[in-house]
Amino acid sequence: MKITRRSRPHTQPTRPRKRAARCSKLRTLAVVTALGLPAMGACANPIQGDPIPAAGFYGDDPQPPTAPRASEPQIPQPRRVDGLDPCTLFAPEDFARVGGAVGPPRPGTPLPSTCSHALGGGPEDAVGAGFHLPYAEVVTRQPAGAPVAVDGHSTWLYCELVDVHQTCTASTAISQDRTLLTLLSKQGATAADTADQLFALTTSALRRLPPA
């Protein structure tokens, strides 16, 4: 009887493209991680300490605002959001500042009440806006964020590096139970540059919301 050697199971090595696909998914959902939900993989590298916001977030106020108590956000003009489509919060000129929009809007991403747009500046670059949790809850979920201001509204800024993409989110208080969420993710960008561009986007989106 002829005895043959049993071959060992052949295990394919992990291919780089599989890791790239995983990190691509993380970049697409980077805002979910940045908003304080559990990390989804090793590609995420949160910035240690408070992010340094760009000067634009302070508007005309020469002094950075003191950290407001989470339960008392500053809302000089409450905004109405019922029935508003988050895909309409940005205009073509807003997209032009950050590389131009590519393809149709993506409603419901990365969160059900937001809308994101792919950008032409680099692979997986994206911008988005929508409506999110109360300001106090955002502050709790993002302990490493920083208090800033947009048109006098308390805003919580957080930046995180995911693979090679810098993602910044800004949650601006527009009522006692809602914030305007804006986000920008750009490949190879610094936190300061991304925050600076996000300030302009946040200001535009906030001013498009009708008064309550």
Backbone as ProteinMPNN parsed JSONL, in Angstrom:
{"seq_chain_A": "MKITRRSRPHTQPTRPRKRAARCSKLRTLAVVTALGLPAMGACANPIQGDPIPAAGFYGDDPQPPTAPRASEPQIPQPRRVDGLDPCTLFAPEDFARVGGAVGPPRPGTPLPSTCSHALGGGPEDAVGAGFHLPYAEVVTRQPAGAPVAVDGHSTWLYCELVDVHQTCTASTAISQDRTLLTLLSKQGATAADTADQLFALTTSALRRLPPA", "coords_chain_A": {"N_chain_A": [[0.859, -1.191, 0.0], [0.56, 2.096, -0.882], [1.776, 4.876, 0.745], [0.914, 8.149, 1.134], [2.063, 11.47, 1.71], [0.309, 13.576, 3.777], [-0.794, 16.611, 2.739], [-0.145, 19.845, 4.126], [-2.576, 22.155, 5.271], [-3.082, 24.902, 3.15], [-2.334, 28.11, 3.856], [-3.266, 31.294, 3.042], [-1.305, 34.184, 2.994], [-1.967, 37.243, 4.711], [-3.193, 39.668, 2.656], [-2.011, 42.788, 1.4], [-4.038, 44.324, 0.247], [-6.31, 43.558, 1.568], [-5.996, 44.661, 4.092], [-5.899, 47.307, 3.322], [-8.505, 47.636, 2.419], [-9.882, 47.3, 4.795], [-8.948, 49.486, 6.276], [-9.887, 51.476, 4.636], [-12.601, 51.282, 5.037], [-12.656, 52.042, 7.679], [-11.846, 54.68, 7.416], [-14.022, 55.732, 6.07], [-15.939, 55.498, 8.04], [-14.885, 57.019, 10.037], [-15.804, 59.152, 11.542], [-17.618, 57.973, 13.25], [-16.047, 56.622, 15.11], [-14.693, 58.851, 16.076], [-16.719, 60.152, 17.38], [-16.871, 58.994, 19.8], [-17.671, 56.345, 20.007], [-17.013, 52.771, 20.334], [-13.691, 51.858, 19.33], [-12.836, 50.546, 16.091], [-10.704, 49.184, 15.023], [-7.142, 48.674, 14.414], [-6.216, 50.724, 12.914], [-6.878, 53.226, 13.713], [-5.708, 56.154, 15.233], [-5.914, 58.05, 17.768], [-5.427, 61.529, 18.487], [-3.255, 62.566, 21.003], [-4.187, 64.226, 23.942], [-5.702, 67.543, 24.09], [-6.959, 68.717, 20.976], [-5.458, 71.291, 18.946], [-7.255, 73.913, 17.983], [-7.896, 75.627, 14.879], [-7.34, 79.133, 14.356], [-9.57, 80.315, 13.243], [-11.91, 79.253, 14.382], [-12.429, 80.768, 16.561], [-13.578, 83.036, 15.674], [-14.484, 86.446, 15.736], [-13.691, 86.94, 18.253], [-10.996, 87.773, 20.207], [-9.963, 86.264, 22.24], [-9.765, 82.87, 23.184], [-12.746, 81.026, 23.907], [-13.798, 80.279, 27.235], [-13.979, 77.004, 28.645], [-17.206, 75.889, 28.414], [-19.714, 74.878, 30.809], [-20.908, 71.617, 30.412], [-23.663, 71.313, 30.584], [-24.704, 73.742, 29.985], [-24.677, 75.012, 27.231], [-23.749, 77.643, 24.98], [-26.113, 79.289, 23.104], [-26.839, 81.488, 21.057], [-28.714, 81.954, 18.99], [-31.213, 79.901, 18.574], [-31.758, 77.132, 16.353], [-33.864, 75.714, 13.797], [-34.538, 72.376, 12.813], [-36.272, 70.426, 11.975], [-37.587, 68.507, 9.377], [-35.624, 69.291, 7.598], [-33.283, 68.619, 5.024], [-30.277, 67.041, 5.426], [-28.47, 66.8, 3.357], [-28.489, 69.134, 1.99], [-27.1, 71.069, 3.297], [-24.66, 72.067, 2.541], [-23.225, 74.104, -0.041], [-22.271, 74.384, -3.579], [-20.007, 76.109, -3.601], [-18.949, 75.675, -1.097], [-17.993, 73.044, -1.239], [-16.008, 73.446, -3.147], [-13.943, 74.642, -1.751], [-12.675, 72.569, -0.491], [-11.763, 70.686, -2.276], [-13.747, 69.894, -4.044], [-16.871, 68.297, -4.735], [-17.496, 64.854, -5.486], [-19.409, 62.727, -7.389], [-22.72, 61.531, -6.347], [-24.577, 62.755, -3.432], [-24.405, 61.098, -0.201], [-26.799, 60.075, 1.564], [-27.639, 59.405, 4.993], [-25.171, 58.519, 5.857], [-22.175, 59.166, 7.675], [-23.863, 58.528, 9.742], [-27.321, 57.981, 10.637], [-28.763, 60.44, 10.595], [-27.265, 62.166, 9.076], [-25.431, 63.4, 6.184], [-23.088, 62.586, 3.742], [-20.398, 63.511, 1.49], [-18.327, 62.564, -1.153], [-15.006, 63.68, -1.845], [-12.849, 65.304, -4.246], [-10.177, 65.679, -3.704], [-8.464, 63.672, -2.697], [-8.049, 60.066, -2.336], [-10.794, 58.608, -0.705], [-11.328, 60.973, 0.664], [-13.621, 63.044, 2.378], [-16.61, 64.898, 3.172], [-19.108, 66.041, 5.446], [-22.392, 66.568, 6.923], [-24.97, 67.146, 9.348], [-27.391, 66.264, 11.847], [-27.168, 65.871, 15.369], [-26.409, 64.452, 18.614], [-27.304, 65.931, 21.878], [-25.381, 68.742, 23.05], [-24.103, 68.397, 25.571], [-23.932, 65.625, 25.789], [-22.262, 64.974, 23.659], [-19.88, 66.165, 24.518], [-19.314, 64.526, 26.697], [-18.834, 62.094, 25.393], [-16.605, 62.645, 23.92], [-14.03, 63.165, 25.426], [-11.475, 64.142, 24.932], [-11.777, 66.289, 23.305], [-12.139, 69.796, 22.305], [-13.413, 72.918, 23.501], [-14.837, 75.317, 21.404], [-15.984, 78.064, 19.357], [-18.626, 78.992, 17.145], [-19.95, 81.55, 15.458], [-20.734, 82.464, 17.967], [-21.974, 80.241, 19.052], [-21.698, 77.468, 21.198], [-19.3, 75.038, 20.489], [-18.038, 71.81, 19.973], [-14.972, 70.581, 19.28], [-13.215, 67.992, 17.677], [-10.441, 66.066, 16.677], [-9.029, 63.384, 14.829], [-6.631, 60.99, 13.818], [-6.868, 58.694, 11.289], [-5.521, 55.982, 9.919], [-4.041, 57.311, 7.171], [-5.581, 59.494, 7.035], [-6.816, 62.569, 8.148], [-9.303, 63.296, 10.318], [-11.753, 65.538, 11.324], [-14.281, 66.578, 13.541], [-17.053, 68.696, 14.251], [-19.273, 69.693, 16.638], [-21.947, 71.623, 16.964], [-23.854, 73.546, 19.116], [-27.27, 73.926, 18.668], [-29.729, 73.819, 19.726], [-31.276, 72.908, 22.863], [-31.363, 70.164, 22.797], [-30.121, 69.272, 20.495], [-27.377, 69.119, 18.187], [-25.56, 70.633, 15.528], [-23.819, 68.674, 13.398], [-20.763, 68.629, 11.819], [-18.29, 67.426, 9.555], [-15.003, 66.621, 8.393], [-12.756, 64.861, 6.423], [-9.528, 64.301, 5.396], [-6.902, 63.226, 3.329], [-3.533, 63.011, 4.343], [-3.51, 65.493, 5.584], [-3.026, 68.061, 8.101], [-4.096, 68.362, 11.56], [-4.614, 71.014, 12.259], [-4.923, 72.341, 9.759], [-7.112, 70.934, 8.712], [-9.066, 71.483, 10.649], [-9.261, 74.233, 10.278], [-10.382, 74.431, 7.709], [-12.739, 73.103, 8.257], [-13.99, 74.893, 9.958], [-14.905, 76.955, 8.236], [-16.755, 75.482, 6.73], [-18.559, 74.693, 8.725], [-19.536, 77.15, 9.615], [-20.896, 78.025, 7.306], [-22.884, 76.01, 7.041], [-24.273, 76.306, 9.47], [-25.386, 78.878, 9.208], [-27.25, 78.407, 7.258], [-29.319, 77.199, 8.478], [-32.648, 77.685, 9.493], [-33.961, 80.159, 11.804], [-35.246, 79.156, 14.999]], "CA_chain_A": [[0.0, 0.0, 0.0], [1.354, 3.32, -1.011], [1.408, 5.912, 1.715], [1.211, 9.5, 0.645], [2.136, 12.48, 2.76], [-0.836, 14.495, 3.775], [-0.343, 18.0, 2.584], [-0.621, 20.787, 5.128], [-3.51, 23.165, 4.729], [-2.388, 26.083, 2.634], [-2.89, 29.359, 4.403], [-2.862, 32.473, 2.289], [-0.91, 35.311, 3.843], [-2.839, 38.418, 4.646], [-2.792, 40.514, 1.544], [-2.092, 44.223, 1.71], [-5.289, 44.949, -0.186], [-7.323, 43.326, 2.584], [-5.793, 45.68, 5.121], [-6.293, 48.592, 2.741], [-9.963, 47.696, 2.404], [-10.326, 47.493, 6.164], [-8.677, 50.87, 6.656], [-10.776, 52.331, 3.857], [-13.88, 51.288, 5.749], [-12.479, 52.856, 8.878], [-11.823, 56.093, 7.044], [-15.388, 56.114, 5.757], [-16.682, 55.578, 9.292], [-14.006, 57.618, 11.043], [-16.567, 60.022, 12.434], [-18.252, 57.149, 14.278], [-15.036, 56.459, 16.146], [-14.393, 60.161, 16.657], [-17.823, 60.583, 18.222], [-16.805, 58.367, 21.11], [-18.1, 54.963, 20.011], [-15.845, 51.892, 20.44], [-12.787, 51.797, 18.19], [-13.132, 49.389, 15.27], [-9.534, 48.521, 14.481], [-5.854, 49.231, 14.788], [-5.819, 51.813, 12.026], [-7.208, 54.505, 14.317], [-4.698, 56.691, 16.132], [-6.388, 59.327, 18.296], [-4.434, 62.51, 18.897], [-3.146, 62.636, 22.445], [-4.433, 65.553, 24.487], [-6.681, 68.375, 23.392], [-6.507, 69.218, 19.687], [-5.289, 72.741, 18.88], [-8.113, 74.363, 16.902], [-7.429, 76.743, 14.075], [-7.768, 80.421, 14.898], [-10.868, 80.681, 12.704], [-13.017, 78.839, 15.222], [-12.725, 81.771, 17.577], [-14.289, 84.14, 15.047], [-14.017, 87.798, 16.02], [-13.291, 87.019, 19.658], [-9.549, 87.607, 20.246], [-9.612, 85.309, 23.275], [-10.511, 81.613, 23.099], [-13.786, 80.945, 24.929], [-13.535, 79.339, 28.313], [-14.755, 75.775, 28.48], [-18.513, 76.035, 29.047], [-20.213, 73.687, 31.444], [-21.582, 70.814, 29.392], [-25.103, 71.442, 30.689], [-25.106, 75.097, 29.638], [-24.041, 75.499, 26.012], [-24.159, 78.963, 24.514], [-26.916, 79.195, 21.876], [-27.406, 82.834, 20.872], [-29.869, 81.897, 18.096], [-31.619, 78.513, 18.332], [-32.071, 76.821, 14.964], [-34.871, 74.685, 13.534], [-33.995, 71.333, 11.939], [-37.319, 69.494, 11.561], [-37.905, 68.499, 7.953], [-34.511, 69.746, 6.763], [-32.462, 67.583, 4.415], [-28.869, 67.33, 5.71], [-27.691, 66.826, 2.117], [-28.555, 70.485, 1.42], [-26.449, 72.015, 4.199], [-23.503, 72.643, 1.864], [-23.425, 74.593, -1.403], [-21.115, 74.095, -4.422], [-18.827, 76.886, -3.22], [-18.361, 75.038, 0.084], [-17.212, 71.894, -1.712], [-14.845, 73.917, -3.9], [-12.872, 74.976, -0.805], [-12.031, 71.368, 0.05], [-11.427, 69.733, -3.331], [-14.859, 69.642, -4.942], [-17.626, 67.066, -4.514], [-17.43, 63.86, -6.558], [-20.514, 61.785, -7.294], [-23.929, 61.991, -5.652], [-24.511, 62.745, -1.964], [-24.648, 59.804, 0.423], [-27.636, 60.292, 2.748], [-27.601, 58.351, 5.991], [-23.806, 58.114, 6.202], [-21.909, 57.919, 8.395], [-24.903, 58.335, 10.741], [-28.63, 58.08, 9.985], [-29.26, 61.811, 10.451], [-26.248, 62.969, 8.397], [-25.225, 63.164, 4.756], [-21.688, 62.811, 3.403], [-20.079, 63.719, 0.08], [-16.942, 62.256, -1.502], [-14.272, 64.83, -2.36], [-11.884, 64.984, -5.286], [-8.809, 65.994, -3.322], [-7.669, 62.478, -2.458], [-8.871, 58.871, -2.119], [-11.562, 58.524, 0.536], [-11.604, 62.274, 1.274], [-15.063, 63.201, 2.508], [-17.161, 65.971, 3.999], [-20.475, 65.695, 5.775], [-23.112, 67.41, 7.875], [-26.253, 66.61, 9.772], [-27.85, 66.619, 13.181], [-26.62, 64.866, 16.269], [-26.786, 64.412, 20.024], [-27.159, 67.181, 22.627], [-24.003, 69.172, 23.263], [-23.555, 67.802, 26.793], [-23.6, 64.215, 25.54], [-21.083, 64.952, 22.789], [-18.723, 66.468, 25.37], [-19.04, 63.326, 27.488], [-18.314, 61.041, 24.529], [-15.32, 63.075, 23.349], [-13.324, 63.871, 26.502], [-10.24, 64.774, 24.453], [-12.09, 67.38, 22.412], [-11.856, 71.15, 22.773], [-14.519, 73.851, 23.298], [-14.576, 76.464, 20.539], [-17.231, 78.77, 19.102], [-18.972, 79.362, 15.776], [-20.991, 82.58, 15.554], [-21.176, 82.53, 19.345], [-22.539, 78.968, 19.495], [-20.749, 76.5, 21.749], [-18.958, 73.992, 19.523], [-17.05, 70.861, 20.481], [-14.101, 70.184, 18.167], [-12.378, 66.815, 17.928], [-9.706, 65.594, 15.502], [-8.455, 62.051, 15.0], [-5.909, 60.475, 12.66], [-7.261, 57.334, 10.949], [-4.598, 55.609, 8.864], [-3.378, 58.535, 6.711], [-6.613, 60.514, 6.921], [-7.119, 63.395, 9.309], [-10.735, 63.532, 10.414], [-12.176, 66.457, 12.372], [-15.718, 66.777, 13.674], [-17.472, 69.848, 15.049], [-20.664, 69.582, 17.081], [-22.334, 72.989, 17.324], [-25.142, 73.583, 19.815], [-28.284, 74.72, 17.973], [-30.863, 73.783, 20.64], [-30.882, 72.192, 24.078], [-31.313, 68.721, 22.576], [-29.557, 68.943, 19.189], [-26.211, 69.828, 17.675], [-25.219, 70.529, 14.114], [-22.574, 67.937, 13.258], [-20.042, 68.756, 10.558], [-17.079, 66.615, 9.575], [-14.123, 66.696, 7.236], [-11.69, 63.867, 6.459], [-8.645, 64.56, 4.269], [-5.664, 62.456, 3.331], [-2.276, 63.725, 4.463], [-3.684, 66.848, 6.121], [-2.778, 68.235, 9.528], [-5.292, 68.671, 12.332], [-4.861, 72.456, 12.203], [-5.461, 72.697, 8.445], [-8.438, 70.341, 8.581], [-9.96, 72.258, 11.506], [-9.448, 75.547, 9.668], [-11.356, 74.264, 6.635], [-14.014, 72.711, 8.857], [-14.629, 76.094, 10.499], [-15.65, 77.619, 7.162], [-17.891, 74.631, 6.396], [-19.51, 74.741, 9.831], [-20.171, 78.468, 9.583], [-21.85, 78.037, 6.19], [-24.02, 75.138, 7.344], [-25.043, 76.899, 10.568], [-26.128, 80.038, 8.712], [-28.33, 77.955, 6.389], [-30.409, 76.701, 9.305], [-33.588, 78.755, 9.842], [-34.155, 80.39, 13.241], [-36.354, 78.423, 15.604]], "C_chain_A": [[0.89, 1.234, 0.0], [0.847, 4.378, -0.053], [1.833, 7.268, 1.174], [1.217, 10.455, 1.818], [0.947, 13.426, 2.643], [-0.319, 15.933, 3.718], [-0.934, 18.868, 3.674], [-1.593, 21.776, 4.496], [-2.743, 24.408, 4.31], [-3.076, 27.339, 3.132], [-2.358, 30.534, 3.62], [-2.432, 33.572, 3.244], [-1.883, 36.466, 3.682], [-2.345, 39.366, 3.576], [-2.927, 41.979, 1.921], [-3.423, 44.825, 1.34], [-6.412, 44.708, 0.816], [-7.208, 44.359, 3.693], [-6.21, 47.046, 4.599], [-7.802, 48.739, 2.732], [-10.506, 47.948, 3.802], [-10.118, 48.935, 6.602], [-9.552, 51.84, 5.879], [-12.128, 52.423, 4.532], [-13.784, 52.127, 7.007], [-12.479, 54.331, 8.544], [-13.234, 56.57, 6.753], [-16.208, 56.308, 7.016], [-15.882, 56.246, 10.401], [-14.779, 58.475, 12.027], [-17.238, 59.233, 13.535], [-17.29, 56.927, 15.429], [-14.784, 57.781, 16.852], [-15.494, 60.627, 17.598], [-17.901, 59.807, 19.526], [-17.324, 56.955, 21.163], [-16.868, 54.064, 20.039], [-15.019, 51.875, 19.176], [-12.995, 50.503, 17.432], [-11.895, 48.722, 14.707], [-8.273, 49.263, 14.819], [-5.425, 50.387, 13.91], [-6.049, 53.177, 12.666], [-6.14, 54.914, 15.319], [-5.151, 58.032, 16.661], [-5.236, 60.232, 18.687], [-4.43, 62.571, 20.417], [-3.372, 64.07, 22.918], [-5.462, 66.319, 23.677], [-6.139, 68.815, 22.046], [-6.391, 70.737, 19.721], [-6.132, 73.26, 17.72], [-7.504, 75.514, 16.135], [-8.021, 78.037, 14.618], [-9.165, 80.796, 14.422], [-12.022, 80.325, 13.607], [-13.35, 79.864, 16.297], [-13.404, 83.002, 16.988], [-13.667, 85.485, 15.345], [-13.551, 87.978, 17.463], [-11.789, 86.784, 19.76], [-9.102, 86.591, 21.283], [-10.417, 84.03, 23.085], [-11.572, 81.56, 24.194], [-13.382, 79.976, 26.025], [-14.426, 78.128, 28.127], [-16.109, 75.912, 29.168], [-18.89, 74.752, 29.773], [-21.072, 72.937, 30.442], [-23.095, 71.012, 29.407], [-25.604, 72.817, 30.246], [-24.383, 75.591, 28.387], [-24.573, 76.87, 25.63], [-24.862, 78.813, 23.162], [-27.565, 80.552, 21.638], [-28.629, 82.862, 19.965], [-30.222, 80.429, 17.845], [-32.035, 78.315, 16.875], [-33.092, 75.694, 14.88], [-34.297, 73.666, 12.548], [-35.061, 70.385, 11.415], [-37.615, 69.642, 10.069], [-36.784, 68.944, 7.045], [-33.683, 68.561, 6.266], [-30.991, 67.889, 4.678], [-27.989, 67.366, 4.458], [-27.663, 68.208, 1.481], [-27.826, 71.516, 2.28], [-25.193, 72.646, 3.605], [-23.881, 73.05, 0.447], [-22.18, 74.275, -2.229], [-19.853, 74.858, -4.032], [-18.16, 76.323, -1.96], [-17.49, 73.854, -0.329], [-15.943, 72.337, -2.415], [-13.671, 74.225, -2.979], [-12.076, 73.75, -0.378], [-11.789, 70.293, -1.004], [-12.537, 69.405, -4.288], [-15.536, 68.312, -4.677], [-17.546, 66.169, -5.736], [-18.582, 62.876, -6.372], [-21.677, 62.343, -6.506], [-23.724, 62.016, -4.144], [-24.865, 61.368, -1.426], [-25.458, 60.002, 1.703], [-27.542, 59.111, 3.707], [-26.221, 57.847, 6.341], [-23.036, 59.341, 6.686], [-22.912, 57.627, 9.495], [-26.262, 58.555, 10.083], [-29.107, 59.509, 9.73], [-28.24, 62.735, 9.792], [-26.196, 62.619, 6.915], [-23.772, 63.488, 4.439], [-21.523, 62.928, 1.894], [-18.609, 63.346, -0.125], [-16.297, 63.488, -2.113], [-13.215, 64.39, -3.365], [-10.438, 65.22, -4.904], [-7.918, 64.79, -3.142], [-8.576, 61.294, -2.224], [-9.501, 58.871, -0.738], [-11.731, 59.86, 1.256], [-13.116, 62.48, 1.298], [-15.404, 64.383, 3.395], [-18.6, 65.595, 4.302], [-21.074, 66.653, 6.78], [-24.426, 66.745, 8.221], [-26.552, 67.028, 11.197], [-27.54, 65.48, 14.14], [-27.111, 65.074, 17.7], [-26.719, 65.789, 20.686], [-25.694, 67.475, 22.921], [-23.375, 68.49, 24.476], [-23.147, 66.359, 26.565], [-22.388, 64.081, 24.635], [-19.822, 65.195, 23.607], [-18.328, 65.242, 26.184], [-18.389, 62.243, 26.649], [-16.936, 61.378, 23.967], [-14.511, 63.832, 24.404], [-12.047, 64.555, 26.055], [-10.502, 65.904, 23.478], [-11.789, 68.728, 23.032], [-13.064, 72.049, 22.53], [-14.074, 75.03, 22.44], [-15.914, 77.158, 20.31], [-17.381, 79.057, 17.62], [-20.156, 80.316, 15.849], [-21.577, 82.646, 16.969], [-21.77, 81.257, 19.892], [-21.446, 78.065, 20.041], [-20.558, 75.361, 20.754], [-17.869, 73.113, 20.12], [-16.27, 70.301, 19.297], [-13.262, 68.976, 18.559], [-11.736, 66.37, 16.624], [-9.05, 64.256, 15.822], [-7.785, 61.627, 13.698], [-6.284, 59.019, 12.453], [-6.47, 56.918, 9.721], [-3.873, 56.877, 8.417], [-4.373, 59.679, 6.555], [-6.799, 61.243, 8.238], [-8.615, 63.696, 9.294], [-11.024, 64.451, 11.58], [-13.699, 66.544, 12.36], [-15.973, 68.001, 14.546], [-18.95, 69.68, 15.373], [-21.077, 70.921, 17.672], [-23.728, 72.996, 17.936], [-26.116, 74.493, 19.067], [-29.61, 74.699, 18.734], [-30.408, 73.0, 21.865], [-30.736, 70.688, 23.841], [-30.73, 68.318, 21.218], [-28.281, 69.73, 18.948], [-26.164, 69.674, 16.166], [-23.868, 69.832, 14.044], [-21.987, 68.178, 11.872], [-18.743, 67.974, 10.668], [-16.31, 66.784, 8.281], [-13.0, 65.695, 7.426], [-10.834, 64.036, 5.207], [-7.339, 63.791, 4.422], [-4.452, 63.365, 3.445], [-2.376, 65.114, 5.04], [-3.328, 66.877, 7.606], [-4.094, 68.535, 10.236], [-5.63, 70.155, 12.231], [-5.47, 72.865, 10.867], [-6.88, 72.162, 8.267], [-9.453, 71.116, 9.421], [-10.253, 73.625, 10.909], [-10.484, 75.468, 8.554], [-12.727, 73.891, 7.188], [-14.738, 73.91, 9.45], [-15.472, 76.793, 9.432], [-16.893, 76.812, 6.784], [-18.972, 74.712, 7.475], [-20.258, 76.067, 9.85], [-21.228, 78.534, 8.489], [-23.093, 77.212, 6.513], [-24.897, 75.734, 8.44], [-25.919, 78.038, 10.066], [-27.25, 79.649, 7.747], [-29.51, 77.417, 7.19], [-31.354, 77.835, 9.684], [-33.697, 78.929, 11.347], [-35.341, 79.593, 13.769], [-37.481, 79.371, 15.994]], "O_chain_A": [[1.83, 1.365, 0.784], [-0.333, 4.728, -0.039], [2.99, 7.474, 0.807], [0.482, 10.281, 2.79], [0.639, 13.977, 1.586], [0.478, 16.375, 4.546], [-2.071, 18.666, 4.1], [-1.442, 22.175, 3.341], [-1.87, 24.894, 5.029], [-4.25, 27.582, 2.854], [-1.148, 30.748, 3.541], [-3.138, 33.858, 4.211], [-2.528, 36.627, 2.646], [-1.197, 39.808, 3.605], [-3.831, 42.365, 2.661], [-3.907, 45.73, 2.02], [-7.342, 45.507, 0.928], [-8.218, 44.871, 4.177], [-6.797, 47.847, 5.327], [-8.33, 49.819, 3.0], [-11.459, 48.705, 3.984], [-10.995, 49.538, 7.221], [-9.921, 52.898, 6.389], [-12.732, 53.494, 4.598], [-14.723, 52.841, 7.359], [-13.034, 55.144, 9.283], [-13.61, 57.677, 7.137], [-17.076, 57.18, 7.066], [-16.176, 56.055, 11.581], [-14.448, 58.52, 13.211], [-17.418, 59.745, 14.64], [-17.674, 57.032, 16.594], [-14.674, 57.828, 18.077], [-15.239, 61.409, 18.514], [-18.87, 59.935, 20.274], [-17.421, 56.387, 22.251], [-15.765, 54.55, 19.788], [-15.563, 51.878, 18.072], [-13.294, 49.471, 18.033], [-12.029, 47.754, 13.958], [-8.304, 50.334, 15.426], [-4.368, 50.975, 14.14], [-5.483, 54.175, 12.22], [-5.719, 54.112, 16.153], [-4.819, 59.063, 16.077], [-4.198, 59.767, 19.159], [-5.489, 62.621, 21.043], [-2.813, 65.011, 22.356], [-6.019, 65.807, 22.706], [-4.988, 69.242, 21.956], [-7.138, 71.4, 20.439], [-5.753, 73.063, 16.565], [-6.7, 76.279, 16.667], [-9.073, 78.032, 15.258], [-9.878, 81.518, 15.119], [-13.033, 81.027, 13.606], [-14.435, 79.828, 16.877], [-13.767, 83.918, 17.725], [-12.453, 85.651, 15.221], [-13.073, 89.048, 17.84], [-11.331, 85.69, 19.429], [-7.974, 86.102, 21.217], [-11.624, 84.092, 22.849], [-11.316, 82.01, 25.311], [-12.709, 78.977, 25.773], [-15.496, 78.216, 27.525], [-16.16, 76.039, 30.392], [-18.443, 73.667, 29.402], [-21.864, 73.535, 29.713], [-23.746, 70.895, 28.368], [-26.813, 73.027, 30.146], [-23.557, 76.5, 28.476], [-25.718, 77.207, 25.928], [-24.293, 78.286, 22.206], [-28.731, 80.744, 21.984], [-29.503, 83.71, 20.146], [-29.605, 79.781, 17.0], [-32.592, 79.216, 16.248], [-33.178, 74.839, 15.763], [-33.65, 74.038, 11.569], [-34.789, 69.609, 10.499], [-37.858, 70.741, 9.569], [-36.964, 68.977, 5.828], [-33.421, 67.618, 7.012], [-30.492, 68.906, 4.197], [-26.883, 67.905, 4.496], [-26.905, 68.442, 0.539], [-27.925, 72.715, 2.019], [-24.713, 73.658, 4.115], [-24.737, 72.432, -0.185], [-21.14, 73.932, -1.665], [-18.751, 74.318, -4.12], [-16.953, 76.473, -1.775], [-16.379, 73.687, 0.176], [-14.909, 71.68, -2.297], [-12.518, 74.084, -3.387], [-10.929, 73.875, 0.05], [-11.627, 69.12, -0.668], [-12.304, 68.697, -5.268], [-14.867, 67.31, -4.423], [-17.53, 66.643, -6.872], [-18.711, 62.262, -5.313], [-21.638, 63.484, -6.047], [-22.806, 61.377, -3.629], [-25.529, 60.574, -2.092], [-24.894, 60.088, 2.794], [-27.384, 57.965, 3.286], [-26.094, 56.849, 7.05], [-23.227, 60.438, 6.16], [-22.829, 56.576, 10.13], [-26.345, 59.248, 9.068], [-29.792, 59.757, 8.738], [-28.333, 63.955, 9.93], [-26.832, 61.668, 6.46], [-23.275, 64.547, 4.823], [-22.385, 62.506, 1.123], [-17.747, 63.767, 0.646], [-16.955, 64.255, -2.817], [-12.747, 63.251, -3.337], [-9.547, 64.98, -5.719], [-6.72, 64.873, -3.409], [-9.76, 61.477, -1.941], [-8.83, 59.103, 0.267], [-12.241, 59.875, 2.377], [-13.809, 62.13, 0.342], [-14.617, 64.811, 4.239], [-19.245, 64.909, 3.509], [-20.371, 67.444, 7.408], [-24.927, 65.894, 7.487], [-26.025, 68.026, 11.689], [-27.63, 64.302, 13.794], [-28.091, 65.776, 17.949], [-26.14, 66.716, 20.119], [-24.874, 66.563, 23.026], [-22.227, 68.05, 24.408], [-22.126, 65.913, 27.088], [-21.573, 63.176, 24.818], [-18.813, 64.516, 23.416], [-17.142, 64.953, 26.342], [-17.493, 61.544, 27.124], [-16.186, 60.48, 23.582], [-14.33, 65.043, 24.274], [-11.574, 65.467, 26.734], [-9.565, 66.434, 22.881], [-11.255, 68.811, 24.138], [-13.686, 71.964, 21.471], [-13.056, 75.663, 22.72], [-16.884, 76.863, 21.007], [-16.403, 79.33, 16.923], [-21.248, 79.922, 16.261], [-22.777, 82.86, 17.138], [-22.051, 81.182, 21.088], [-20.392, 77.912, 19.423], [-21.524, 74.793, 20.245], [-16.901, 73.607, 20.698], [-16.831, 69.635, 18.426], [-12.673, 68.941, 19.639], [-12.399, 66.303, 15.588], [-8.578, 64.028, 16.936], [-8.307, 61.875, 12.61], [-6.051, 58.189, 13.332], [-6.701, 57.42, 8.621], [-3.15, 57.47, 9.217], [-4.034, 60.723, 5.997], [-6.923, 60.63, 9.298], [-9.12, 64.293, 8.343], [-10.595, 64.185, 12.703], [-14.322, 66.579, 11.299], [-15.206, 68.3, 15.461], [-19.778, 69.542, 14.472], [-20.616, 71.306, 18.746], [-24.677, 72.502, 17.327], [-25.839, 75.673, 18.855], [-30.515, 75.473, 18.423], [-29.289, 72.488, 21.902], [-30.053, 70.009, 24.607], [-30.828, 67.155, 20.825], [-28.119, 70.85, 19.432], [-26.669, 68.7, 15.608], [-22.879, 70.34, 14.572], [-22.656, 67.951, 10.864], [-18.164, 67.871, 11.75], [-16.879, 67.051, 7.222], [-12.357, 65.676, 8.475], [-11.337, 63.929, 4.089], [-6.759, 63.721, 5.506], [-4.348, 64.367, 2.737], [-1.399, 65.861, 4.989], [-3.331, 65.845, 8.278], [-5.08, 68.913, 9.604], [-6.802, 70.517, 12.128], [-6.422, 73.644, 10.833], [-7.747, 72.854, 7.735], [-10.567, 71.378, 8.968], [-11.373, 74.124, 11.021], [-11.361, 76.326, 8.455], [-13.753, 74.311, 6.654], [-15.969, 73.948, 9.451], [-16.613, 77.177, 9.689], [-17.958, 77.382, 6.545], [-20.161, 74.791, 7.165], [-21.468, 76.103, 10.075], [-22.327, 79.04, 8.713], [-24.218, 77.658, 6.287], [-26.124, 75.678, 8.355], [-27.079, 78.146, 10.463], [-28.113, 80.474, 7.446], [-30.587, 77.202, 6.635], [-30.888, 78.87, 10.161], [-33.544, 77.963, 12.095], [-36.323, 79.384, 13.057], [-38.503, 78.931, 16.521]]}, "name": "protein", "num_of_chains": 1, "seq": "MKITRRSRPHTQPTRPRKRAARCSKLRTLAVVTALGLPAMGACANPIQGDPIPAAGFYGDDPQPPTAPRASEPQIPQPRRVDGLDPCTLFAPEDFARVGGAVGPPRPGTPLPSTCSHALGGGPEDAVGAGFHLPYAEVVTRQPAGAPVAVDGHSTWLYCELVDVHQTCTASTAISQDRTLLTLLSKQGATAADTADQLFALTTSALRRLPPA"}
